[in-house]
XYZ file of C-alpha atoms in Angstrom:
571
model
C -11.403 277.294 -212.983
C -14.099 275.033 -211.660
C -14.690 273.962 -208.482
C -15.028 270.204 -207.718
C -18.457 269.957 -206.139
C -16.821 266.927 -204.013
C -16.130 266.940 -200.222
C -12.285 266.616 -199.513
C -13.711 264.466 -196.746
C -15.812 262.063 -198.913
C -12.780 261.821 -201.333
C -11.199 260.616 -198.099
C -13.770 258.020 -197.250
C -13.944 256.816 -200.787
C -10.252 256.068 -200.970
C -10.373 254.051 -197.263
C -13.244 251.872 -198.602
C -11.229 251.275 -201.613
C -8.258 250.234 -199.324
C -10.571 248.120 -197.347
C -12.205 246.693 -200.347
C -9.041 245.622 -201.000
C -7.466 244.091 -198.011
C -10.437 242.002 -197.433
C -10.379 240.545 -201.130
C -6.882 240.051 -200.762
C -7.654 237.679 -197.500
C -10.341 236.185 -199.455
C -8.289 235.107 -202.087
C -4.967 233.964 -200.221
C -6.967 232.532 -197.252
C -6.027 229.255 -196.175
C -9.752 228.309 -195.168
C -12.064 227.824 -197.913
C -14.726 230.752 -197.766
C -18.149 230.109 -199.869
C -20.956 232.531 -199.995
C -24.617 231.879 -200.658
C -27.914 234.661 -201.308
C -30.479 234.717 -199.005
C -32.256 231.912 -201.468
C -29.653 229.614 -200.575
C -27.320 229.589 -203.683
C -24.093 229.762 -203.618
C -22.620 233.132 -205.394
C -19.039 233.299 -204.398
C -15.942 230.946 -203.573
C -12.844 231.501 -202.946
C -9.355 229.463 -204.620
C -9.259 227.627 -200.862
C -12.545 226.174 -201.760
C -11.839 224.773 -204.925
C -8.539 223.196 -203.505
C -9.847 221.997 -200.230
C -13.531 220.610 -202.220
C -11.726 219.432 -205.539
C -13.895 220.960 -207.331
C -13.536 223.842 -209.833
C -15.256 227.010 -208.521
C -17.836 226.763 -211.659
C -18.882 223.485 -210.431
C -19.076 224.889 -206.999
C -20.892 228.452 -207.777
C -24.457 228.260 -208.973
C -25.678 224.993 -206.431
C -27.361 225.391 -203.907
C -25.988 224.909 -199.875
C -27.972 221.737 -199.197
C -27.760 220.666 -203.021
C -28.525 216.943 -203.026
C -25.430 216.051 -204.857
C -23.274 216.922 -202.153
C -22.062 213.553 -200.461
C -21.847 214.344 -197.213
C -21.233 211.815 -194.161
C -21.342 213.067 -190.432
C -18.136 212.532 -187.962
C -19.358 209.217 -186.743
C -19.698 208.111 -190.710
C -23.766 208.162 -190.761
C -25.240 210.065 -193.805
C -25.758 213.757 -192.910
C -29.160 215.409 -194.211
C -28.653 218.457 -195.337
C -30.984 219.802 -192.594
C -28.113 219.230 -190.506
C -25.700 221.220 -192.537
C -23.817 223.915 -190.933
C -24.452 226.209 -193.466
C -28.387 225.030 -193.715
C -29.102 225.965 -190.151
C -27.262 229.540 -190.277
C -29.276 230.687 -193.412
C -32.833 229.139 -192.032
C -32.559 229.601 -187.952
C -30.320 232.817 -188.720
C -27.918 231.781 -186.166
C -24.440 231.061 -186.353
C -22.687 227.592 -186.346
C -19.297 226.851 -185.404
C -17.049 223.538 -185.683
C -18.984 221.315 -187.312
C -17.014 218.424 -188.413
C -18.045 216.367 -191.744
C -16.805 214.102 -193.966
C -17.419 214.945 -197.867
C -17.109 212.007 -200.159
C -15.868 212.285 -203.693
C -15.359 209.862 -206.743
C -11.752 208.660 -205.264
C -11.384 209.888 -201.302
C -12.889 211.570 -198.281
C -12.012 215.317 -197.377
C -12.453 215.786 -193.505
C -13.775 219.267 -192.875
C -14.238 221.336 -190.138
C -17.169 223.924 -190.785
C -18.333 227.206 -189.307
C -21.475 229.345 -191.202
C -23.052 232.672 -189.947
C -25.827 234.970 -191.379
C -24.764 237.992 -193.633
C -26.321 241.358 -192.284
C -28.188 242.136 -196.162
C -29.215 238.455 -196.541
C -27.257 235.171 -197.403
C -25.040 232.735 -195.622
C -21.182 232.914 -195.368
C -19.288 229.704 -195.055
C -15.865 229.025 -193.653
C -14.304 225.192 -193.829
C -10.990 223.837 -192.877
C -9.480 220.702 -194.532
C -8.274 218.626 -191.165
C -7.916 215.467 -193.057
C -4.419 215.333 -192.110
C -5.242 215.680 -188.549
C -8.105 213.200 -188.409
C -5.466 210.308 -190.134
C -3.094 211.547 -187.077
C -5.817 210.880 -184.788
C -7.049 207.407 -186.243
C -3.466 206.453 -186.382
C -3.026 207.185 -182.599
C -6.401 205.012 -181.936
C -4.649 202.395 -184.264
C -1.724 202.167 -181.961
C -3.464 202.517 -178.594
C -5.982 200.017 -179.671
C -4.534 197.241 -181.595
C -1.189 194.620 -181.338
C 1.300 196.543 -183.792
C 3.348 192.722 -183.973
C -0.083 190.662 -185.054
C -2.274 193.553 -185.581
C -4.882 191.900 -183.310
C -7.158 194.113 -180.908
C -4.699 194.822 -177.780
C -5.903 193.774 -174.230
C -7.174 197.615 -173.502
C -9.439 196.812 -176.601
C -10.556 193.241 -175.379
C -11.527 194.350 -172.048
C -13.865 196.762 -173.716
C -15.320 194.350 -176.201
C -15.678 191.747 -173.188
C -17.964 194.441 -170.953
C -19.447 195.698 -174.365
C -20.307 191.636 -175.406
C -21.234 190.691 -171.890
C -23.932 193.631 -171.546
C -25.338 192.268 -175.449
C -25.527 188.725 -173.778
C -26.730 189.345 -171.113
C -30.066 190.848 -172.963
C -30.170 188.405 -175.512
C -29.654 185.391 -172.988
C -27.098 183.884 -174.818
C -23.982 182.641 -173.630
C -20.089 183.916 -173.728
C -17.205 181.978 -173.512
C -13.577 183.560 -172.722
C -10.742 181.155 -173.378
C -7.098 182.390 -172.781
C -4.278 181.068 -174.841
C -0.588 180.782 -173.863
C 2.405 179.153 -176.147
C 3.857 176.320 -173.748
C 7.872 176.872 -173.361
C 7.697 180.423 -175.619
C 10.976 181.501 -173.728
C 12.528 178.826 -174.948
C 12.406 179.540 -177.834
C 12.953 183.078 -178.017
C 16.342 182.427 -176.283
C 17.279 179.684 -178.564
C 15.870 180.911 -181.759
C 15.886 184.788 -181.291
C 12.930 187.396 -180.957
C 12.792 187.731 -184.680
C 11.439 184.079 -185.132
C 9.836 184.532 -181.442
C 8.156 187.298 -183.103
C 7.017 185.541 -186.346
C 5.758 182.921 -184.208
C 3.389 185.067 -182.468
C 2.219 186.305 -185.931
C 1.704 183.038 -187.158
C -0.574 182.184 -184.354
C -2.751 185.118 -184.143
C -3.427 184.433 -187.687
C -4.379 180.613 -187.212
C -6.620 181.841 -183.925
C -8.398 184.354 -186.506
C -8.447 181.879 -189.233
C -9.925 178.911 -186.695
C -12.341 180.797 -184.322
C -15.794 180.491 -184.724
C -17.736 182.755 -186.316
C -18.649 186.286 -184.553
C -15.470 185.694 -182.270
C -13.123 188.425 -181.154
C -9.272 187.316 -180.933
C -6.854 189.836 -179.274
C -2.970 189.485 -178.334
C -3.639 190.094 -174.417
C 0.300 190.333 -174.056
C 3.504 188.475 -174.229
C 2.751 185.192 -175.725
C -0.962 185.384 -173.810
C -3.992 185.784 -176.249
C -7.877 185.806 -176.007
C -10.793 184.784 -177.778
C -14.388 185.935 -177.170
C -17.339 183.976 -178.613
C -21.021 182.486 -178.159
C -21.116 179.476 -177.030
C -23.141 176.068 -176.406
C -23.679 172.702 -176.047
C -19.999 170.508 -176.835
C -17.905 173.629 -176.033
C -15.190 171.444 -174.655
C -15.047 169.304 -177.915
C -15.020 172.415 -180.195
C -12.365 173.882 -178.052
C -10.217 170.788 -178.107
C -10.758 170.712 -181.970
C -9.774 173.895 -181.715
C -6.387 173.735 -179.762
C -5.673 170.751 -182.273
C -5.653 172.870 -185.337
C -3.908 175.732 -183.448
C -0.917 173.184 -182.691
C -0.364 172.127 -186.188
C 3.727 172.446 -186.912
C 4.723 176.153 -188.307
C 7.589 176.902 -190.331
C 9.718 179.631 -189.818
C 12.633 180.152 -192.864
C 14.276 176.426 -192.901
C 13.024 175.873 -189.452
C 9.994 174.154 -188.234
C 8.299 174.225 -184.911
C 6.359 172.221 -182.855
C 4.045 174.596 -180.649
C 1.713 173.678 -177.719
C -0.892 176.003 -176.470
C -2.587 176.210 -173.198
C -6.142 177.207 -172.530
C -8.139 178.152 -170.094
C -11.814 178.330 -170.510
C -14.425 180.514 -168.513
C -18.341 180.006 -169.261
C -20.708 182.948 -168.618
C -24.150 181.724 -166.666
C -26.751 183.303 -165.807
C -25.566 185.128 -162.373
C -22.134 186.188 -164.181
C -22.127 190.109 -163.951
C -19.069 191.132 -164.418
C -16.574 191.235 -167.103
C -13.125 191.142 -164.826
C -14.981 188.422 -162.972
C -15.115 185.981 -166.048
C -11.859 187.059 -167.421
C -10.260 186.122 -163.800
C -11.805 182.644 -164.107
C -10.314 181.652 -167.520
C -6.881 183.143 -166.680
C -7.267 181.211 -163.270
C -7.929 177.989 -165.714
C -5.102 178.620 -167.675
C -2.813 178.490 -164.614
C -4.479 174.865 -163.871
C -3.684 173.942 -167.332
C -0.189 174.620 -167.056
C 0.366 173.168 -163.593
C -1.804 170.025 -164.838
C 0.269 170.094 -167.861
C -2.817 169.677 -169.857
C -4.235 171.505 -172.859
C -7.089 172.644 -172.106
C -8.905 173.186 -168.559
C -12.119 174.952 -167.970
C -13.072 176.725 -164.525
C -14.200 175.394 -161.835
C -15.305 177.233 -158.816
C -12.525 175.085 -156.981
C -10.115 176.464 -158.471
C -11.261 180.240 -156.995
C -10.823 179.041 -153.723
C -7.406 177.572 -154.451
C -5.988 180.733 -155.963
C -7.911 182.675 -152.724
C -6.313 180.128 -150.442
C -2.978 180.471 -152.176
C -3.108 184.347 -151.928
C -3.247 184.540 -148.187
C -0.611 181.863 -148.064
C 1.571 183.701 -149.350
C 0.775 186.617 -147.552
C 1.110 184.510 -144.249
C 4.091 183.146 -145.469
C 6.207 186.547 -146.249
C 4.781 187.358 -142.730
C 6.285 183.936 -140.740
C 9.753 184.630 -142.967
C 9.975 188.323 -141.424
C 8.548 187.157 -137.726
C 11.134 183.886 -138.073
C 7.872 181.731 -137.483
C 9.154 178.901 -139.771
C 11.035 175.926 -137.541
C 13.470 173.082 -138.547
C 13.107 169.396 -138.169
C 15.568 166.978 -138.067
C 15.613 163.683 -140.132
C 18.138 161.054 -139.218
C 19.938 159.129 -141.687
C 21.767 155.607 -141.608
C 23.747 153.093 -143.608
C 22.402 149.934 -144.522
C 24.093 148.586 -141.407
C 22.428 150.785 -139.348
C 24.812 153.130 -138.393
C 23.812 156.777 -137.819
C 25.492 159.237 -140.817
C 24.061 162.416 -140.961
C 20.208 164.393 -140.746
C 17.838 165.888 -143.472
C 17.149 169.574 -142.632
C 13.046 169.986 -143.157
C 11.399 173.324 -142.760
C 8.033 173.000 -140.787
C 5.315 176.153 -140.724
C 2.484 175.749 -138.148
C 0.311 179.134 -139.334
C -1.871 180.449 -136.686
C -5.053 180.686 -139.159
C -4.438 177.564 -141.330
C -2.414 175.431 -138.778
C 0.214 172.567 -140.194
C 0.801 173.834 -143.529
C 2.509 170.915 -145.936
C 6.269 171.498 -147.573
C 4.163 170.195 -150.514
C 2.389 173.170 -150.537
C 4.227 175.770 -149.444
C 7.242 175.064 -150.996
C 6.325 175.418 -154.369
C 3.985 178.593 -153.466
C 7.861 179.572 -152.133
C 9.346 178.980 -155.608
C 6.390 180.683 -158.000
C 6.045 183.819 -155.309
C 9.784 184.661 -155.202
C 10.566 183.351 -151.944
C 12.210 180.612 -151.627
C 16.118 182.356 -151.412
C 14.375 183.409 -148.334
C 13.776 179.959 -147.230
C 17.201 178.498 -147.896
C 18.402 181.865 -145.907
C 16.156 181.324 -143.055
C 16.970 177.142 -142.809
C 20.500 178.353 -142.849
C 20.467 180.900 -140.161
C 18.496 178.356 -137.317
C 20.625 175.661 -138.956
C 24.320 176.929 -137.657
C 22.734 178.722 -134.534
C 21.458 175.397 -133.122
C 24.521 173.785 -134.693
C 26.952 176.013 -132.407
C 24.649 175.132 -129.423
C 24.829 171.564 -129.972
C 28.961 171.511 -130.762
C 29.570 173.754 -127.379
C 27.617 170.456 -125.740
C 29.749 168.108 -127.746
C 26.899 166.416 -129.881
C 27.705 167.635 -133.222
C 29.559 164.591 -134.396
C 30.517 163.509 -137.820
C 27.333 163.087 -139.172
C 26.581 165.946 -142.127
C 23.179 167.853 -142.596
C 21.486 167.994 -145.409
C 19.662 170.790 -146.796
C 17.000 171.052 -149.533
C 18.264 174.276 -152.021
C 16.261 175.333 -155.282
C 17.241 176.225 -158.835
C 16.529 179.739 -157.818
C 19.567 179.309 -155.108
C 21.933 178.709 -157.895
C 20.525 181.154 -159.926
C 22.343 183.708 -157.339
C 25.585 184.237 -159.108
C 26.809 185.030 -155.413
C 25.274 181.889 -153.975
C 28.445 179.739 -153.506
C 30.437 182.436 -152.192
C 27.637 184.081 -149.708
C 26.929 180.591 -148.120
C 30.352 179.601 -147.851
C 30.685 182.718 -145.882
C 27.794 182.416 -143.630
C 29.142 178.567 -143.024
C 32.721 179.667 -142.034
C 31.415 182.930 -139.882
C 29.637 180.361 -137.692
C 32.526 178.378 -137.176
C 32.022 175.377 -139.250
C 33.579 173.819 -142.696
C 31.015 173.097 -146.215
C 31.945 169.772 -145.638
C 29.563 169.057 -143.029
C 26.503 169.698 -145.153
C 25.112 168.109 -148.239
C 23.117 170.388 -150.629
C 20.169 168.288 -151.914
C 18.441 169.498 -155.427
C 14.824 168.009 -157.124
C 15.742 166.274 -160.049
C 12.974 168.149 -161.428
C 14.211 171.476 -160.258
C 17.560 170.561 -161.867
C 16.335 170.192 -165.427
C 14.551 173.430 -165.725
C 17.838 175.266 -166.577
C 20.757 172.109 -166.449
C 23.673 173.809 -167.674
C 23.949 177.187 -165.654
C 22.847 174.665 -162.585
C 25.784 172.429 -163.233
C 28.305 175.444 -163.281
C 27.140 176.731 -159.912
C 26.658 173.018 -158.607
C 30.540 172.809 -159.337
C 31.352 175.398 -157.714
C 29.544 174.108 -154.394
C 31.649 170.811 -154.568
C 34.749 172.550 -155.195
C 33.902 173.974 -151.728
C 33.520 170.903 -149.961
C 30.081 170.523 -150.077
C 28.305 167.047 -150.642
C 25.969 167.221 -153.738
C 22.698 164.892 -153.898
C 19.778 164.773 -156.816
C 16.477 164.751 -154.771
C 13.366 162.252 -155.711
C 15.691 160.669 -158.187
C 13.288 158.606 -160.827
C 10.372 161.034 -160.863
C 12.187 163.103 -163.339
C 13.296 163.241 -166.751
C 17.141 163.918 -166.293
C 19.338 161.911 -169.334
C 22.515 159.754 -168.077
C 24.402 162.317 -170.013
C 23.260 165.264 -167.410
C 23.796 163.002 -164.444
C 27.420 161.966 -166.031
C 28.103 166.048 -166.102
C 26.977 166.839 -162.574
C 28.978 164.710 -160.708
C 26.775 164.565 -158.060
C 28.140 162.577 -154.566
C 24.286 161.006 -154.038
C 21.257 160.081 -155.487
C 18.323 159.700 -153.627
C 15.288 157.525 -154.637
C 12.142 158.937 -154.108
C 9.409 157.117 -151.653
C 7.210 156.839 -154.232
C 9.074 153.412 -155.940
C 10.641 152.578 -151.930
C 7.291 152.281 -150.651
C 5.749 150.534 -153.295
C 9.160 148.389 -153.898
C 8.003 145.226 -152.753
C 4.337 144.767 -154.170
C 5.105 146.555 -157.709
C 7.489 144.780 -160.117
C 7.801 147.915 -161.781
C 8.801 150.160 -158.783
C 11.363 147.327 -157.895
C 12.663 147.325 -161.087
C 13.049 151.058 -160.815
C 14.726 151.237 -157.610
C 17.437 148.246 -158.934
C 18.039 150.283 -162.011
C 18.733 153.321 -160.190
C 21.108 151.518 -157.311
C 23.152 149.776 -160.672
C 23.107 153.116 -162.360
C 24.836 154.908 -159.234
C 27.481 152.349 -158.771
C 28.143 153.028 -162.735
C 28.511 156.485 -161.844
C 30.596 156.251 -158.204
C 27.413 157.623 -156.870
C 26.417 156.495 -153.341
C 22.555 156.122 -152.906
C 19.818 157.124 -150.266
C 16.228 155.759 -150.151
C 13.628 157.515 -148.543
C 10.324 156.189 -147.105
C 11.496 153.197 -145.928
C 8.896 151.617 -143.379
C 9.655 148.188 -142.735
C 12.053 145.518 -142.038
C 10.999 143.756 -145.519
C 12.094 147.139 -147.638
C 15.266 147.649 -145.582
C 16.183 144.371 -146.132
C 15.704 144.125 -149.706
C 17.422 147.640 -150.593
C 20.573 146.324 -148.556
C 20.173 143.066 -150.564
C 20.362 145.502 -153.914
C 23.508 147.061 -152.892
C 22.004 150.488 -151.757
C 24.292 152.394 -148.876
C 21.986 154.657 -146.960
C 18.178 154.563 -146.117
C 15.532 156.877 -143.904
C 12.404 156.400 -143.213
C 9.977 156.102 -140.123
C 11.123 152.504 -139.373
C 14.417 154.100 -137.906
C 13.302 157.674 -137.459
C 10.435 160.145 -138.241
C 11.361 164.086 -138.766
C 11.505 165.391 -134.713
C 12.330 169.344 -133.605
C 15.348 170.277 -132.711
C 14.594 169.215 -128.904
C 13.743 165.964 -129.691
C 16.708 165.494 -132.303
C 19.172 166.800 -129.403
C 17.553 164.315 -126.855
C 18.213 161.824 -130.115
C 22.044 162.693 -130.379
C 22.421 162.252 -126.741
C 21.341 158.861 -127.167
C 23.807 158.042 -129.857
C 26.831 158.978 -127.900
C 25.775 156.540 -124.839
């Protein structure tokens, strides 16, 4: 028998390489990744089922072009056109180098395949090419940029978004010398109507507005929901920009429907105008927000900023600093008012809070009492008037001065906001030894209409106590005789305003007899304040009105005086 002339050994190495040969076109077929393989001239000569899947193209139109074949469509990552000097596989075949993770975008007739691409050399000549389809993952990605970058309610840029555009636009204007204009946009009573309505036509609201903002901005602008019911517009601007914006506002405030409903919306602006030494983007975005507050404290439409109105807001920031400092260093003191009927006997005292601040000196309840009310503190207030209130009150009743008279005490919406209020004073009241009947609670009329009805239930509750209710500044608000009907309130008191002016302005004397009549209607006993002369005193006694206080019979004194006072009423 013959011999085979082969080597058992070389059988051996025949039959591995078959087993490789094998394996690896078994990967090359079933891999995931498409795989395409070019000569050393640059066609392509192989392709794998992954490459006809991931290109959409059948492998016949694939094999046979050429890597940088100008009928490949191919855009870079950012969306440019791509030469095909650039292409992965382009560079590995001519610099003989490899290149990994090149991401490109290849356009066909209907859609755009997202591919990441690797290429290296082959050893005997040609280019091998590996690509990933991460289409999927780039829509993930854009999708995630869609929701950290835009409104998903209106769809408008977000305010992360703005402020970019905003230092982007200000940077373009800047070089240009043209001007930007920020204007801030708020719906006027939006709570409102979310509680009465519901979010869901809160909601359709808001769309309905960022779509008449896109639809009415001037061209070039960029409108963005900053948050809540707040929203900005960016845009060149010019000569007249107050009458554009006020055209503006107009066509914003048209009536919307909503279902069966329709609304009547007011929006608030605040403007901000870049010149020449603006530099930076929060900067100019502070001053239109800052105009926006004027707008709604002006209760105007539209305001636009002022350099004023900086040094309000700065002064109004340490203020309240200050003031959280003199309500935790009891640096606020009381004054004391007197009161008296018509016939001049003394009745009781208004309660004042005084603040003497060691930078800014006298500091005016007009101011710092409404600062009090927007900053969260005025509960603190009322607390702090109460606690000096009954400690000088148990002084002055050990010396026998307290009297009948009653005190009166200023309290804010906020109070009776507490649900706890009634209960908690009432407490504090009876701790230091006295009764709620020896105070009167006194409440703005304007104060009182911002939320009526839950007022009215804890305003109740007060008089079923014992206290004494009075409506503040009566006349300078817009309370209906229904509400006044429903509260029940002991006293009105007329605010100095029509007292003062009584006697020289038919119209304030007409006010102040309407509101005397209207009490008597209602059982209601009535107070005017501000009364300076013998003339107005007269007059207001003449009208049927019980009590009065003013400087003619007493100015507001600290407690020393107002003790040395009471000392003179018992002689």
């Amino acid at each position: 028998m013959r011999r085979s002339s082969l080597d058992p050994s070389r059988l051996t190495d025949i039959h591995y390489l078959q087993q490789q040969y094998e394996r690896w076109q078994t990967i090359y077929e079933l891999a995931p990744v498409g795989i395409s393989v070019a000569d050393s001239s640059g066609q392509i000569i192989a392709a794998n089922p992954a490459a006809e899947r991931i290109l959409k193209q059948p492998t016949s139109a694939h094999v046979g072009r050429d890597i940088d074949d100008a009928r490949w469509q191919i855009l870079a990552e950012d969306g440019s056109p791509m030469p095909s000097e650039r292409f992965a596989s382009t560079r590995a075949l001519r610099e003989q180098c490899i290149v990994e993770g090149q991401v490109m975008q290849v356009v066909t007739a209907d859609e755009v395949t997202w591919l990441t691409v690797s290429a290296a050399p082959l050893p005997q000549g040609g280019v091998i090419v590996v690509y990933a389809d991460i289409t999927d993952i780039k829509q993930h990605q854009r999708r995630i940029e869609q929701l950290s970058a835009y409104d998903q309610l209106t769809q408008l840029a977000n305010r992360t978004t703005f402020f970019a555009m905003l230092d982007k636009v200000m940077v373009e204007m800047q070089a240009s010398a043209k001007q930007l204009a920020v204007a801030v946009f708020d719906i006027d009573s939006f709570k409102e109507i979310n509680e009465t309505a519901g979010h869901e036509v809160g909601d359709r609201i808001l769309c309905e507005v960022a779509q008449r903002l896109q639809d009415h901005a001037p061209a070039g602008s960029f409108v963005a929901r900053i948050g809540g019911d707040e929203f900005a517009v960016l845009c060149e601007h010019g000569e007249a920009i107050q009458q554009r914006a006020t055209e503006y506002l107009a066509a914003l405030s048209q009536p919307l429907s909503v279902g069966q409903a329709e609304f009547r919306i007011n929006l608030r602006a605040g403007l901000s105008l870049m010149t020449p030494n603006s530099s930076r983007s929060e900067a100019l975005w502070r001053q239109a927000d800052l105009a926006l507050h004027e707008a709604k404290a002006r209760q105007q439409q539209l305001v636009i900023y002022q350099q004023a109105m900086s040094e309000r807001f700065n002064r109004r920031f340490e203020l309240t600093k200050r003031l959280q400092e003199a309500l935790l260093n009891e640096r606020l003191h009381l004054y004391f008012q007197p009161q008296f009927a018509v016939s001049g006997a003394f009745t009781g005292t208004e309660v004042l809070a005084r603040w003497n601040d060691a930078h800014f000196g006298d500091v005016s309840p007009s101011e710092f009492i409404p600062l009090a009310e927007e900053r969260g503190l005025i509960c603190q207030i009322t607390e702090t008037i109460f606690t000096q209130l009954l400690a000088t009150m148990q002084v002055w009743q050990r010396q026998g001065l307290l009297g009948q008279q009653t005190y009166a005490v200023n309290i804010s919406i906020r109070d009776l906001e507490r649900p706890d209020f009634a209960q908690q004073l009432v407490e504090k009241i009876q701790t230091a030894g006295f009764t709620p009947t020896q105070f009167e609670l006194e409440i703005t009329e304007t104060a009182l209409m911002k939320d009526p009805q839950h007022a009215f239930v804890t305003l109740r509750e007060l008089q079923e106590c014992g206290f004494t209710i009075a409506i503040d500044d009566f006349g300078i608000g817009h309370s209906s005789l229904s509400y006044i009907k429903q509260m029940h309130a002991q006293r009105l008191k007329i605010d100095m305003s029509f007292t003062q002016e009584m006697l020289s302005n038919p119209a304030d004397y007409g006010i102040v007899k309407t509101i005397i009549a209207m009490a008597d209607i209602f059982a209601m006993k009535t107070l005017a304040e501000g009364v300076e002369t013998e003339q107005q005193a007269e007059e207001l006694k003449r009208l049927g009105c019980d009590y009065v206080q003013g400087y003619l019979l007493a100015k507001p004194m600290p407690a020393e005086d107002y003790q040395a006072f009471l000392h003179r009423q018992q002689r």
